[in-house]
Coordinates of C-alpha atoms in Angstrom, one line a residue:
M1 CA -13.7 -20.5 -3.2
K2 CA -14.4 -20.7 1.0
V3 CA -12.6 -18.4 2.9
S4 CA -11.0 -19.2 6.5
F5 CA -8.1 -17.5 8.7
L6 CA -5.4 -19.3 10.8
N7 CA -2.3 -17.2 12.2
G8 CA -2.7 -14.6 9.7
R9 CA -3.2 -16.3 7.0
I10 CA -5.7 -15.8 4.0
V11 CA -6.6 -19.8 3.6
T12 CA -9.0 -20.5 0.5
D13 CA -10.2 -24.0 0.3
G14 CA -11.8 -24.7 -3.2
Y15 CA -11.0 -26.6 -6.3
F16 CA -7.2 -26.5 -9.1
H17 CA -8.5 -24.3 -11.4
E18 CA -9.4 -21.2 -9.7
D19 CA -6.7 -18.3 -9.7
V20 CA -5.9 -17.2 -6.2
P21 CA -3.7 -13.9 -7.2
Y22 CA -1.0 -13.5 -4.9
D23 CA 1.3 -10.4 -5.3
V24 CA 4.2 -10.6 -3.6
S25 CA 7.6 -8.1 -3.1
A26 CA 11.4 -7.6 -2.5
N27 CA 13.6 -5.3 -2.9
N28 CA 14.8 -6.3 -6.7
L29 CA 11.4 -7.9 -8.0
S30 CA 8.1 -8.0 -7.8
V31 CA 5.9 -11.3 -8.8
C32 CA 2.3 -12.6 -8.6
F33 CA 1.5 -16.3 -7.4
D34 CA -1.5 -17.4 -9.3
G35 CA -2.9 -19.9 -7.0
K36 CA -2.3 -23.3 -9.0
G37 CA 1.8 -23.1 -8.9
G38 CA 2.0 -20.6 -11.8
I39 CA 3.5 -17.6 -12.3
T40 CA 0.8 -14.1 -13.5
K41 CA 4.3 -11.9 -13.2
Y42 CA 7.5 -12.0 -13.3
L43 CA 9.1 -7.5 -13.0
S44 CA 12.7 -6.9 -12.4
V45 CA 13.1 -3.6 -10.6
R46 CA 16.4 -2.9 -12.5
S47 CA 14.3 -3.2 -15.9
G48 CA 11.4 -2.5 -15.1
K49 CA 10.5 -5.3 -17.3
N50 CA 7.8 -7.9 -16.8
Y51 CA 9.5 -11.1 -18.2
S52 CA 6.7 -14.2 -17.6
Q53 CA 3.1 -12.5 -18.2
R54 CA 1.9 -16.0 -17.7
S55 CA 4.2 -19.6 -16.0
M56 CA 1.9 -21.9 -16.5
F57 CA 2.2 -25.5 -13.7
S58 CA 0.7 -29.2 -14.4
L59 CA 0.9 -31.6 -12.7
Y60 CA 0.5 -35.3 -14.0
K61 CA 0.1 -39.2 -12.1
N62 CA 0.7 -42.5 -13.2
G63 CA 1.1 -40.2 -16.9
E64 CA -2.9 -38.7 -17.1
Q65 CA -3.1 -34.9 -15.6
I66 CA -4.4 -33.6 -12.4
G67 CA -8.1 -32.4 -12.9
A68 CA -9.5 -28.8 -12.4
Y69 CA -11.9 -30.2 -10.0
T70 CA -8.7 -31.3 -8.0
K71 CA -9.5 -30.0 -4.5
K72 CA -6.6 -27.6 -3.0
Q73 CA -6.3 -25.3 0.0
T74 CA -3.8 -22.3 -0.1
K75 CA -2.6 -20.5 2.2
M76 CA -1.0 -16.8 2.0
A77 CA 0.9 -14.4 3.9
G78 CA 4.2 -12.7 3.8
R79 CA 5.9 -13.4 1.0
I80 CA 5.0 -16.8 0.9
Q81 CA 1.9 -18.2 -0.9
E82 CA 1.3 -22.3 0.0
I83 CA -1.0 -25.0 -2.0
C84 CA -2.3 -28.1 -1.0
L85 CA -3.4 -30.8 -3.7
W86 CA -5.1 -34.3 -2.5
G87 CA -6.7 -36.7 -4.0
D88 CA -7.4 -40.8 -3.2
G89 CA -4.0 -41.9 -1.6
Y90 CA -2.2 -38.5 -2.9
R91 CA -1.2 -35.4 -1.5
V92 CA 1.3 -33.2 -3.2
E93 CA 2.6 -30.2 -1.5
M94 CA 4.1 -26.2 -3.0
K95 CA 5.4 -23.9 -1.6
Q96 CA 6.1 -20.6 -3.1
F97 CA 8.3 -17.6 -2.0
I98 CA 11.2 -15.0 -2.9
T99 CA 12.8 -13.6 0.3
K100 CA 13.7 -9.9 1.0
E101 CA 17.0 -9.3 -1.2
D102 CA 17.5 -12.7 -3.8
D103 CA 16.1 -12.2 -7.0
A104 CA 14.6 -15.6 -7.5
V105 CA 11.6 -17.6 -7.3
F106 CA 11.9 -20.0 -5.0
V107 CA 9.3 -23.8 -5.5
D108 CA 9.0 -26.3 -2.9
M109 CA 7.2 -29.3 -3.4
T110 CA 6.7 -32.1 -1.1
F111 CA 4.5 -35.6 -2.7
T112 CA 3.3 -37.6 0.3
T113 CA 1.6 -41.4 -1.6
E114 CA 0.3 -44.4 0.3
E115 CA 1.8 -46.7 -2.8
N116 CA 4.4 -46.5 -5.8
T117 CA 3.3 -43.6 -8.1
D118 CA 4.3 -41.8 -10.9
F119 CA 4.5 -37.7 -10.6
T120 CA 5.7 -35.7 -13.4
V121 CA 5.5 -31.9 -13.3
V122 CA 5.4 -29.5 -16.2
Y123 CA 6.5 -25.8 -15.5
G124 CA 5.4 -23.9 -18.2
I125 CA 7.4 -19.9 -19.1
G126 CA 3.9 -18.2 -20.8
D127 CA 4.2 -15.7 -24.0
S128 CA 7.9 -14.4 -22.2
W129 CA 10.5 -14.8 -25.2
V130 CA 13.4 -15.4 -22.4
I131 CA 14.4 -17.9 -20.9
P132 CA 14.9 -17.8 -16.6
A133 CA 17.9 -19.8 -15.5
F134 CA 16.3 -22.4 -14.0
S135 CA 17.8 -25.5 -11.2
C136 CA 16.7 -28.3 -9.2
A137 CA 18.5 -31.3 -7.9
F138 CA 16.5 -33.4 -9.6
P139 CA 16.8 -35.0 -12.8
Y140 CA 14.8 -32.6 -14.9
K141 CA 14.0 -32.0 -18.8
L142 CA 14.5 -28.3 -20.6
E143 CA 12.7 -27.6 -24.2
Q144 CA 13.1 -24.4 -25.1
E145 CA 11.8 -24.1 -28.3
N146 CA 8.5 -24.8 -26.2
M147 CA 9.9 -23.2 -23.0
R148 CA 8.9 -25.3 -19.9
F149 CA 10.7 -27.2 -17.6
E150 CA 9.7 -31.2 -17.5
L151 CA 10.6 -32.7 -13.9
D152 CA 9.5 -37.0 -13.6
V153 CA 9.4 -38.1 -10.1
N154 CA 8.7 -41.6 -8.8
V155 CA 7.6 -41.8 -5.0
C156 CA 6.9 -44.4 -2.9
G157 CA 5.8 -42.5 0.6
E158 CA 6.7 -39.4 1.2
K159 CA 8.9 -37.3 -1.1
H160 CA 10.5 -33.0 -1.6
I161 CA 12.2 -31.3 -4.6
Q162 CA 13.0 -27.7 -4.2
F163 CA 13.7 -25.8 -7.9
V164 CA 14.5 -22.4 -7.8
V165 CA 13.7 -19.7 -11.1
A166 CA 15.3 -16.6 -11.8
Y167 CA 15.3 -13.8 -14.6
E168 CA 18.6 -11.7 -15.3
E169 CA 20.5 -14.2 -13.3
N170 CA 23.1 -16.4 -14.5
Q171 CA 23.6 -20.3 -14.3
A172 CA 25.7 -19.9 -11.2
Y173 CA 23.3 -17.8 -8.8
C174 CA 20.1 -20.2 -8.9
D175 CA 22.5 -23.8 -7.9
W176 CA 23.7 -21.5 -5.5
L177 CA 20.5 -20.7 -3.9
L178 CA 19.4 -23.9 -4.6
G179 CA 22.9 -24.6 -1.8
A180 CA 21.0 -22.0 0.3
F181 CA 17.7 -23.3 0.0
R182 CA 16.5 -24.7 3.2
E183 CA 18.0 -21.1 4.7
K184 CA 15.9 -19.2 2.8
A185 CA 12.9 -20.5 3.7
E186 CA 13.6 -20.2 6.7
E187 CA 13.7 -16.8 6.3
A188 CA 11.1 -16.1 4.1
N189 CA 8.8 -18.1 7.0
N190 CA 10.7 -16.7 9.6
E191 CA 9.8 -13.0 8.1
I192 CA 6.4 -13.6 8.6
E193 CA 6.6 -15.5 12.4
D194 CA 8.6 -13.2 14.3
I195 CA 5.7 -10.4 13.9
V196 CA 4.0 -9.7 17.6
F197 CA 0.3 -9.3 16.7
P198 CA -0.7 -6.3 18.7
P199 CA -3.4 -6.9 21.8
S200 CA -6.4 -5.0 18.6
A201 CA -5.6 -7.7 16.4
Q202 CA -8.4 -10.2 18.0
T203 CA -10.2 -12.2 15.8
E204 CA -8.0 -14.8 13.3
E205 CA -9.4 -12.0 10.1
E206 CA -7.7 -9.2 12.4
K207 CA -4.6 -10.9 12.5
A208 CA -4.8 -11.8 9.0
L209 CA -6.0 -8.3 7.8
Y210 CA -2.8 -7.1 10.0
L211 CA -0.5 -9.1 8.7
S212 CA -1.3 -8.7 5.4
A213 CA -1.0 -4.5 5.5
L214 CA 1.5 -4.9 7.5
F215 CA 3.2 -7.1 4.7
C216 CA 2.1 -3.9 1.6
S217 CA 4.1 -1.5 3.2
L218 CA 6.7 -3.8 4.3
E219 CA 7.1 -5.8 0.7
N220 CA 7.4 -2.1 -1.0
Y221 CA 10.5 -1.3 0.5
K222 CA 13.2 -0.7 -1.7
E223 CA 17.2 -0.2 -2.3
C224 CA 18.7 0.9 -5.1
G225 CA 21.8 2.8 -5.5
G226 CA 21.2 6.0 -3.2
L227 CA 17.4 5.7 -2.9
K228 CA 16.2 3.8 0.0
G229 CA 12.4 4.8 1.1
F230 CA 9.0 3.1 0.6
V231 CA 8.1 3.4 -3.4
A232 CA 3.8 3.5 -3.8
G233 CA 3.1 0.0 -5.5
C234 CA 4.3 -3.0 -7.9
R235 CA 3.3 -0.5 -10.6
Y236 CA 5.3 2.0 -9.8
L237 CA 9.1 0.8 -10.8
N238 CA 9.6 2.3 -13.8
P239 CA 11.1 4.8 -13.9
L240 CA 11.4 3.5 -9.9
R241 CA 10.0 6.7 -7.5
T242 CA 9.2 7.7 -4.3
Y243 CA 6.0 9.7 -3.7
Y244 CA 5.7 12.4 -0.7
R245 CA 2.2 12.0 0.1
D246 CA 2.7 7.7 -0.5
S247 CA 5.2 7.0 1.3
Y248 CA 4.1 9.4 4.1
W249 CA 1.2 7.0 4.6
T250 CA 3.1 4.1 4.8
I251 CA 5.5 4.3 6.8
L252 CA 2.9 5.1 9.6
P253 CA 2.9 0.7 10.4
M254 CA 6.6 1.3 10.3
Y255 CA 6.9 3.6 13.5
A256 CA 6.1 0.2 16.1
Y257 CA 7.9 -2.6 13.3
D258 CA 11.1 -0.5 12.7
I259 CA 11.7 2.2 12.2
S260 CA 15.3 3.0 11.3
L261 CA 13.2 3.1 7.6
V262 CA 11.1 6.3 8.3
K263 CA 15.0 7.5 8.8
R264 CA 15.7 6.8 5.1
Q265 CA 13.0 7.8 3.8
V266 CA 12.9 10.9 4.9
L267 CA 16.7 11.2 3.8
T268 CA 15.2 10.2 0.1
L269 CA 12.8 12.8 0.1
A270 CA 15.2 15.1 1.1
R271 CA 17.9 15.0 -1.7
G272 CA 14.9 15.3 -4.1
I273 CA 13.7 18.4 -2.6
D274 CA 14.8 21.8 -4.7
K275 CA 16.7 24.8 -4.3
D276 CA 13.8 27.1 -3.8
G277 CA 12.1 24.1 -1.5
S278 CA 9.2 22.6 -3.8
C279 CA 8.7 19.9 -3.7
P280 CA 7.8 17.2 -6.5
S281 CA 5.3 14.2 -6.3
A282 CA 8.1 11.9 -7.0
V283 CA 11.7 11.0 -6.6
K284 CA 12.6 9.3 -9.1
Q285 CA 16.0 7.0 -8.5
D286 CA 18.4 9.7 -9.6
F287 CA 16.8 12.2 -6.7
S288 CA 15.1 14.0 -9.5
A289 CA 12.0 15.3 -10.1
F290 CA 8.8 13.2 -11.0
W291 CA 5.8 15.8 -12.0
G292 CA 6.7 19.3 -9.7
G293 CA 5.1 21.2 -7.2
H294 CA 2.8 19.9 -5.9
Y295 CA 1.3 21.2 -2.9
D296 CA 0.4 17.8 -0.8
S297 CA 4.1 17.3 -0.2
P298 CA 6.4 19.7 1.3
S299 CA 3.7 19.8 4.2
F300 CA 4.4 16.0 4.1
F301 CA 7.8 15.9 4.3
A302 CA 7.4 17.9 7.2
M303 CA 5.6 16.2 9.1
M304 CA 6.9 12.8 7.9
V305 CA 10.3 14.8 9.9
Y306 CA 8.3 16.0 13.1
D307 CA 6.6 12.6 13.5
Y308 CA 9.9 10.2 13.1
V309 CA 11.9 12.9 15.4
N310 CA 9.0 13.0 18.1
H311 CA 8.5 8.8 18.4
S312 CA 11.8 7.8 18.3
G313 CA 13.1 11.4 20.2
D314 CA 16.3 11.3 17.5
K315 CA 16.7 15.3 18.3
A316 CA 19.9 14.6 16.7
F317 CA 18.5 14.3 13.3
L318 CA 17.9 17.8 12.8
Q319 CA 21.6 18.4 12.3
E320 CA 22.4 16.2 9.5
E321 CA 22.9 17.6 6.3
V322 CA 21.7 16.7 2.9
N323 CA 22.8 19.2 0.0
G324 CA 24.8 21.5 2.1
K325 CA 21.5 21.9 3.9
T326 CA 20.2 20.7 7.8
I327 CA 16.9 18.3 7.9
L328 CA 15.8 21.3 9.7
D329 CA 16.6 23.6 7.5
L330 CA 14.6 22.0 4.5
C331 CA 11.8 21.7 6.9
R332 CA 11.8 25.6 7.1
L333 CA 12.3 25.7 3.8
V334 CA 9.8 23.5 2.2
V335 CA 6.9 25.1 4.4
T336 CA 8.1 28.7 3.5
K337 CA 7.4 28.2 -0.2
Q338 CA 3.9 26.4 0.6
I339 CA 3.6 29.9 2.2
E340 CA 5.1 32.0 -0.7
R341 CA 1.6 30.3 -2.1
T342 CA -0.7 31.8 0.3
D343 CA -3.4 34.8 0.2
E344 CA -4.4 37.4 2.6
T345 CA -6.3 34.9 4.2
G346 CA -3.6 32.7 4.5
L347 CA -4.2 30.0 3.0
L348 CA -3.0 28.1 -0.1
Y349 CA -4.4 29.0 -2.7
K350 CA -4.7 26.2 -5.9
E351 CA -4.5 28.6 -9.3
G352 CA -5.2 28.0 -12.0
P353 CA -9.0 26.4 -14.3
Y354 CA -6.3 22.6 -14.6
N355 CA -5.0 22.0 -11.1
K356 CA -5.2 17.8 -10.0
L357 CA -1.6 18.7 -7.6
D358 CA -2.7 16.5 -5.3
W359 CA -3.5 13.2 -3.6
A360 CA -6.6 14.1 -6.0
D361 CA -4.7 14.2 -9.8
E362 CA -8.0 12.9 -11.9
V363 CA -9.9 16.4 -10.1
N364 CA -8.9 19.6 -11.0
R365 CA -9.7 21.3 -6.9
N366 CA -9.2 25.2 -7.4
G367 CA -9.0 27.7 -5.2
Y368 CA -9.0 27.1 -1.5
V369 CA -9.2 23.0 -1.0
T370 CA -9.9 21.7 2.9
Y371 CA -7.4 18.1 2.6
D372 CA -4.6 21.2 1.2
E373 CA -5.6 23.2 4.0
A374 CA -5.9 21.0 6.5
L375 CA -2.0 19.0 5.6
F376 CA -0.5 22.9 5.9
Y377 CA -1.6 23.7 9.0
R378 CA 0.0 20.4 10.7
A379 CA 2.7 21.6 8.5
L380 CA 3.4 24.9 10.3
T381 CA 2.6 22.9 13.4
C382 CA 5.3 20.8 12.9
V383 CA 8.1 23.5 12.3
E384 CA 7.4 25.2 14.8
R385 CA 7.9 22.2 17.3
L386 CA 11.4 21.4 15.7
C387 CA 12.4 25.0 15.3
K388 CA 11.8 24.8 19.6
A389 CA 14.0 21.9 20.0
C390 CA 16.3 23.6 18.3
G391 CA 16.4 26.0 20.9
K392 CA 15.3 28.3 17.3
D393 CA 12.6 30.9 17.5
G394 CA 9.3 29.0 15.8
S395 CA 6.7 31.6 16.5
F396 CA 6.1 32.4 13.0
Y397 CA 5.3 29.4 11.6
G398 CA 3.2 29.3 15.0
Q399 CA 1.5 32.3 13.9
A400 CA 0.8 31.1 10.6
A401 CA -1.0 28.6 12.0
E402 CA -3.4 30.1 13.5
K403 CA -4.1 32.0 11.1
V404 CA -4.9 28.5 8.5
K405 CA -6.6 27.5 11.0
A406 CA -8.7 30.3 11.9
S407 CA -9.8 30.2 8.0
I408 CA -10.3 26.4 7.4
N409 CA -13.1 26.7 9.9
K410 CA -14.1 30.7 8.0
I411 CA -14.1 29.4 4.5
L412 CA -14.1 26.0 4.3
W413 CA -17.0 24.7 7.3
D414 CA -20.2 24.4 6.0
E415 CA -22.8 25.5 9.0
E416 CA -26.3 23.9 7.3
K417 CA -24.4 21.0 5.8
G418 CA -22.5 20.1 9.2
Y419 CA -18.9 19.1 7.0
Y420 CA -15.8 20.7 6.1
V421 CA -16.3 21.3 2.4
N422 CA -14.3 19.9 -0.2
Y423 CA -13.1 23.2 -1.8
V424 CA -13.9 26.5 -2.8
D425 CA -13.1 28.1 -5.9
G426 CA -14.7 31.7 -6.0
D427 CA -17.8 32.1 -6.4
F428 CA -18.2 28.0 -6.6
V429 CA -17.8 26.0 -3.7
E430 CA -18.1 22.4 -4.2
D431 CA -20.5 20.6 -1.5
N432 CA -20.0 17.1 -1.2
L433 CA -18.0 15.5 1.5
S434 CA -14.7 14.2 1.0
V435 CA -13.0 11.0 3.2
D436 CA -9.6 13.5 2.9
T437 CA -11.6 16.0 5.1
V438 CA -11.3 13.6 8.6
L439 CA -7.3 15.4 8.6
V440 CA -9.3 18.5 10.2
Y441 CA -10.1 16.4 12.3
L442 CA -7.4 13.7 13.0
F443 CA -4.8 17.4 12.8
G444 CA -7.2 18.8 15.7
I445 CA -8.5 22.0 13.6
A446 CA -12.1 20.6 14.1
D447 CA -13.9 22.1 18.4
E448 CA -15.5 20.0 19.9
P449 CA -19.1 20.7 18.5
R450 CA -17.8 20.8 14.1
A451 CA -15.8 17.9 14.7
S452 CA -18.9 15.6 16.2
R453 CA -21.0 16.8 13.3
M454 CA -18.2 16.0 10.2
L455 CA -17.9 12.1 11.8
D456 CA -21.5 12.0 12.0
A457 CA -22.1 13.1 8.2
M458 CA -18.9 10.8 7.3
E459 CA -21.0 8.3 9.1
R460 CA -24.4 8.9 7.2
L461 CA -22.9 9.8 4.3
L462 CA -18.8 7.6 3.4
E463 CA -20.6 5.5 4.6
T464 CA -22.3 2.8 1.8
K465 CA -23.7 1.1 5.1
N466 CA -25.8 3.6 5.6
N467 CA -25.7 5.7 2.6
H468 CA -28.9 4.7 0.8
M469 CA -29.0 7.3 -1.5
Q470 CA -25.8 5.6 -3.9
Q471 CA -27.2 2.7 -5.3
A472 CA -24.0 0.2 -5.1
G473 CA -24.6 -1.0 -1.8
D474 CA -22.6 -1.7 1.1
Y475 CA -19.3 -1.3 0.4
G476 CA -17.1 0.0 2.7
V477 CA -16.4 4.2 2.3
M478 CA -17.0 5.8 -0.1
C479 CA -14.0 8.1 -1.2
V480 CA -16.6 11.0 -2.0
Y481 CA -20.3 11.5 -2.1
P482 CA -22.1 13.1 -3.6
F483 CA -19.5 13.2 -7.0
Y484 CA -17.7 16.3 -8.7
K485 CA -21.0 18.1 -10.0
R486 CA -18.3 20.5 -11.7
I487 CA -18.1 19.7 -15.8
S488 CA -14.5 19.9 -15.3
A489 CA -13.5 19.0 -12.1
A490 CA -13.1 15.2 -13.0
Y491 CA -11.4 13.3 -15.9
F492 CA -10.5 10.2 -16.7
R493 CA -11.2 7.1 -14.2
S494 CA -13.2 9.9 -12.1
S495 CA -15.0 11.1 -14.9
Q496 CA -16.9 7.9 -14.1
D497 CA -19.3 8.0 -10.7
Y498 CA -18.1 5.7 -8.2
E499 CA -15.0 5.7 -10.1
Y500 CA -10.6 6.6 -8.6
H501 CA -10.7 10.1 -7.0
N502 CA -15.4 9.7 -7.1
G503 CA -16.5 7.8 -5.2
G504 CA -14.5 4.7 -5.2
N505 CA -12.9 3.2 -1.5
W506 CA -9.6 4.0 -0.7
P507 CA -8.5 2.1 2.2
Y508 CA -5.5 4.2 2.9
W509 CA -8.2 6.5 3.3
S510 CA -10.5 4.2 5.0
A511 CA -7.9 3.0 8.0
M512 CA -6.9 6.6 8.9
Y513 CA -11.2 7.4 9.3
A514 CA -11.1 4.6 11.2
Y515 CA -8.6 6.1 13.4
A516 CA -10.9 9.4 13.5
K517 CA -14.0 7.3 15.0
Y518 CA -11.1 5.2 17.6
L519 CA -9.9 8.5 18.7
A520 CA -13.5 9.8 19.0
G521 CA -14.6 6.9 20.9
R522 CA -16.4 6.0 18.2
E523 CA -16.8 2.2 15.9
Y524 CA -13.9 2.0 14.0
R525 CA -14.7 -1.5 12.9
Y526 CA -16.2 -1.2 9.8
P527 CA -14.7 1.1 8.1
L528 CA -10.3 -0.7 9.1
E529 CA -12.0 -4.0 7.7
S530 CA -15.0 -4.3 5.2
W531 CA -12.6 -3.1 2.7
F532 CA -10.3 -6.2 3.4
S533 CA -13.1 -8.5 2.8
Y534 CA -14.9 -7.3 0.7
N535 CA -12.4 -8.1 -1.4
L536 CA -11.5 -11.5 0.2
E537 CA -14.5 -12.5 -1.2
R538 CA -13.8 -11.4 -4.4
G539 CA -10.7 -13.1 -5.0
I540 CA -8.4 -10.6 -3.9
F541 CA -6.0 -11.7 -1.8
T542 CA -3.4 -8.6 -1.6
P543 CA -4.2 -4.7 -0.6
V544 CA -6.1 -3.1 -3.2
E545 CA -5.2 0.5 -4.8
Y546 CA -8.8 1.8 -4.5
F547 CA -12.4 -0.4 -5.1
S548 CA -15.6 -0.3 -6.3
P549 CA -18.8 -2.4 -6.8
C550 CA -19.4 -0.7 -10.5
R551 CA -15.7 -0.5 -11.6
K552 CA -12.5 -2.0 -12.2
S553 CA -9.8 -2.3 -9.4
G554 CA -6.9 -0.2 -9.1
S555 CA -3.2 -2.2 -8.7
T556 CA -2.7 -5.1 -5.8
L557 CA 0.6 -4.6 -3.1
Q558 CA -0.1 -1.2 -3.4
A559 CA 1.8 0.7 -0.6
W560 CA 0.1 3.4 1.4
S561 CA -3.5 0.4 2.0
G562 CA -1.0 -0.6 4.3
A563 CA -2.4 2.0 7.1
A564 CA -4.2 -0.2 8.4
A565 CA -1.6 -2.0 10.0
F566 CA -1.1 1.2 11.7
V567 CA -4.5 2.0 13.8
F568 CA -4.0 -2.0 14.8
D569 CA -0.5 -0.7 16.5
F570 CA -2.2 2.4 18.3
I571 CA -5.2 1.6 19.3
G572 CA -5.5 1.6 23.6
K573 CA -3.0 4.2 23.0
P574 CA -2.7 7.9 22.9
S575 CA -2.9 9.8 18.8
F576 CA -0.1 9.4 17.4
F577 CA 0.0 12.7 16.5
K578 CA 0.6 14.3 20.3
P579 CA 3.3 15.2 21.2
I580 CA 6.1 12.1 22.7
H581 CA 9.7 13.9 22.6
L582 CA 8.7 17.8 21.5

């Protein structure tokens, strides 16, 4: 397939038989269109069930099936996939889309012919045992035993048909949606057309990347009961939950798009904080903990509150109450809980031989972990400024931050290697270079000489176009190199090199590394864009969780991979992490 770009759309040219999988998501459902008129997933947020493992689409012209090698073009953007098929004397256009709030797939087809032609559209439900509600203004046949719908259309010139498919809904609902089809189509289209591309997105490919990344974040926003926030991706709906760390990176594009969604995210996470200030990995729909006691979650909460107030100027938000405590009180509480985990160095100490309680949750990183310490430092400085904004003494947090900063530079910096090591556990040092240590640069922990040497090392070791010691070729930015050397460190997927946390490419880390390079005045387009083009070349059309040339890619439409849009938004502006209103 040939891939190109037009007005933010990803465009492919090929043949009808070729898969063009495209994930879309909304408040109540997630769907994957297959680029052939069918659906490979119809996942309900309410039930967590996948009602359609495969629905098939086929088309007949005058009784003969349209062939596998019929020419096809697809266009993808937002929550829409469009397909165009053509042959001698005919053209068939098919638009599939979902909207933010409706629990259904909308299908709009246009037939154009040079002479009188009979078309038959067959829509099969695959191996699901639940027949969906189906509504079409045009006469159709429903065969429940064969689980398929069939529409016969006679065309002379041009003819349009629309239909609606929905699981967990009734016929009346689908009929109502069909009556509002035009308005729903305009809603889905306007959501894309209303996006204003930042000046930094200059080429057609960059516009497509920006739009893809922005919607990757936006489509993962859910409201279900009291939960109002961003899920981690389409796989994180049963139980429905929102993560402290994932959502921090996911909401970054919302500072330019819709900052009110950031506020809702903070309020949801606030309800998941325990009375002692500890934070789980995620908060479930009923606000109970999902995998408790993580080392990075408390820091992310304090940082998120600070970022929101700093960029909105909404200082009154700090006095809003959740579970009897103000937002400021909660920030102080979670950071105080973090301080309880420190030792005489002022650093967090990850206890136990098997401690996977941060983003690298398939690696036992024990003792002092640069990533966790950098977040802790940032959280302390954020709470200090928030206190001052409310007329309270925050010097205690500022002093603690300075101690953390000094210890990071003393204990975790490797002068010979020229970068901050991954972690130090007693006499053992995991001295590989981890991309998550880029936070040391972004948060101003490293002085200029160290910062420069650190970025030099990342260019040399993590950018695969430069690192010829690794054997997988050029696939963007590795999350760590060399691979973990401690036998007990990595497990499950990460126990293999180039896999998951052990050398895979994580687009959100690539984006944050790109942002650091931009701030440093270095070439940043390679880490920002290479993961996108690499995956498109391999037929992956929505942002993935992680990938490598050696292993199967992680799930698509992974929310925090939307961080690339944030980078485009903040090119040409002061650092996002600098004070504005605080």
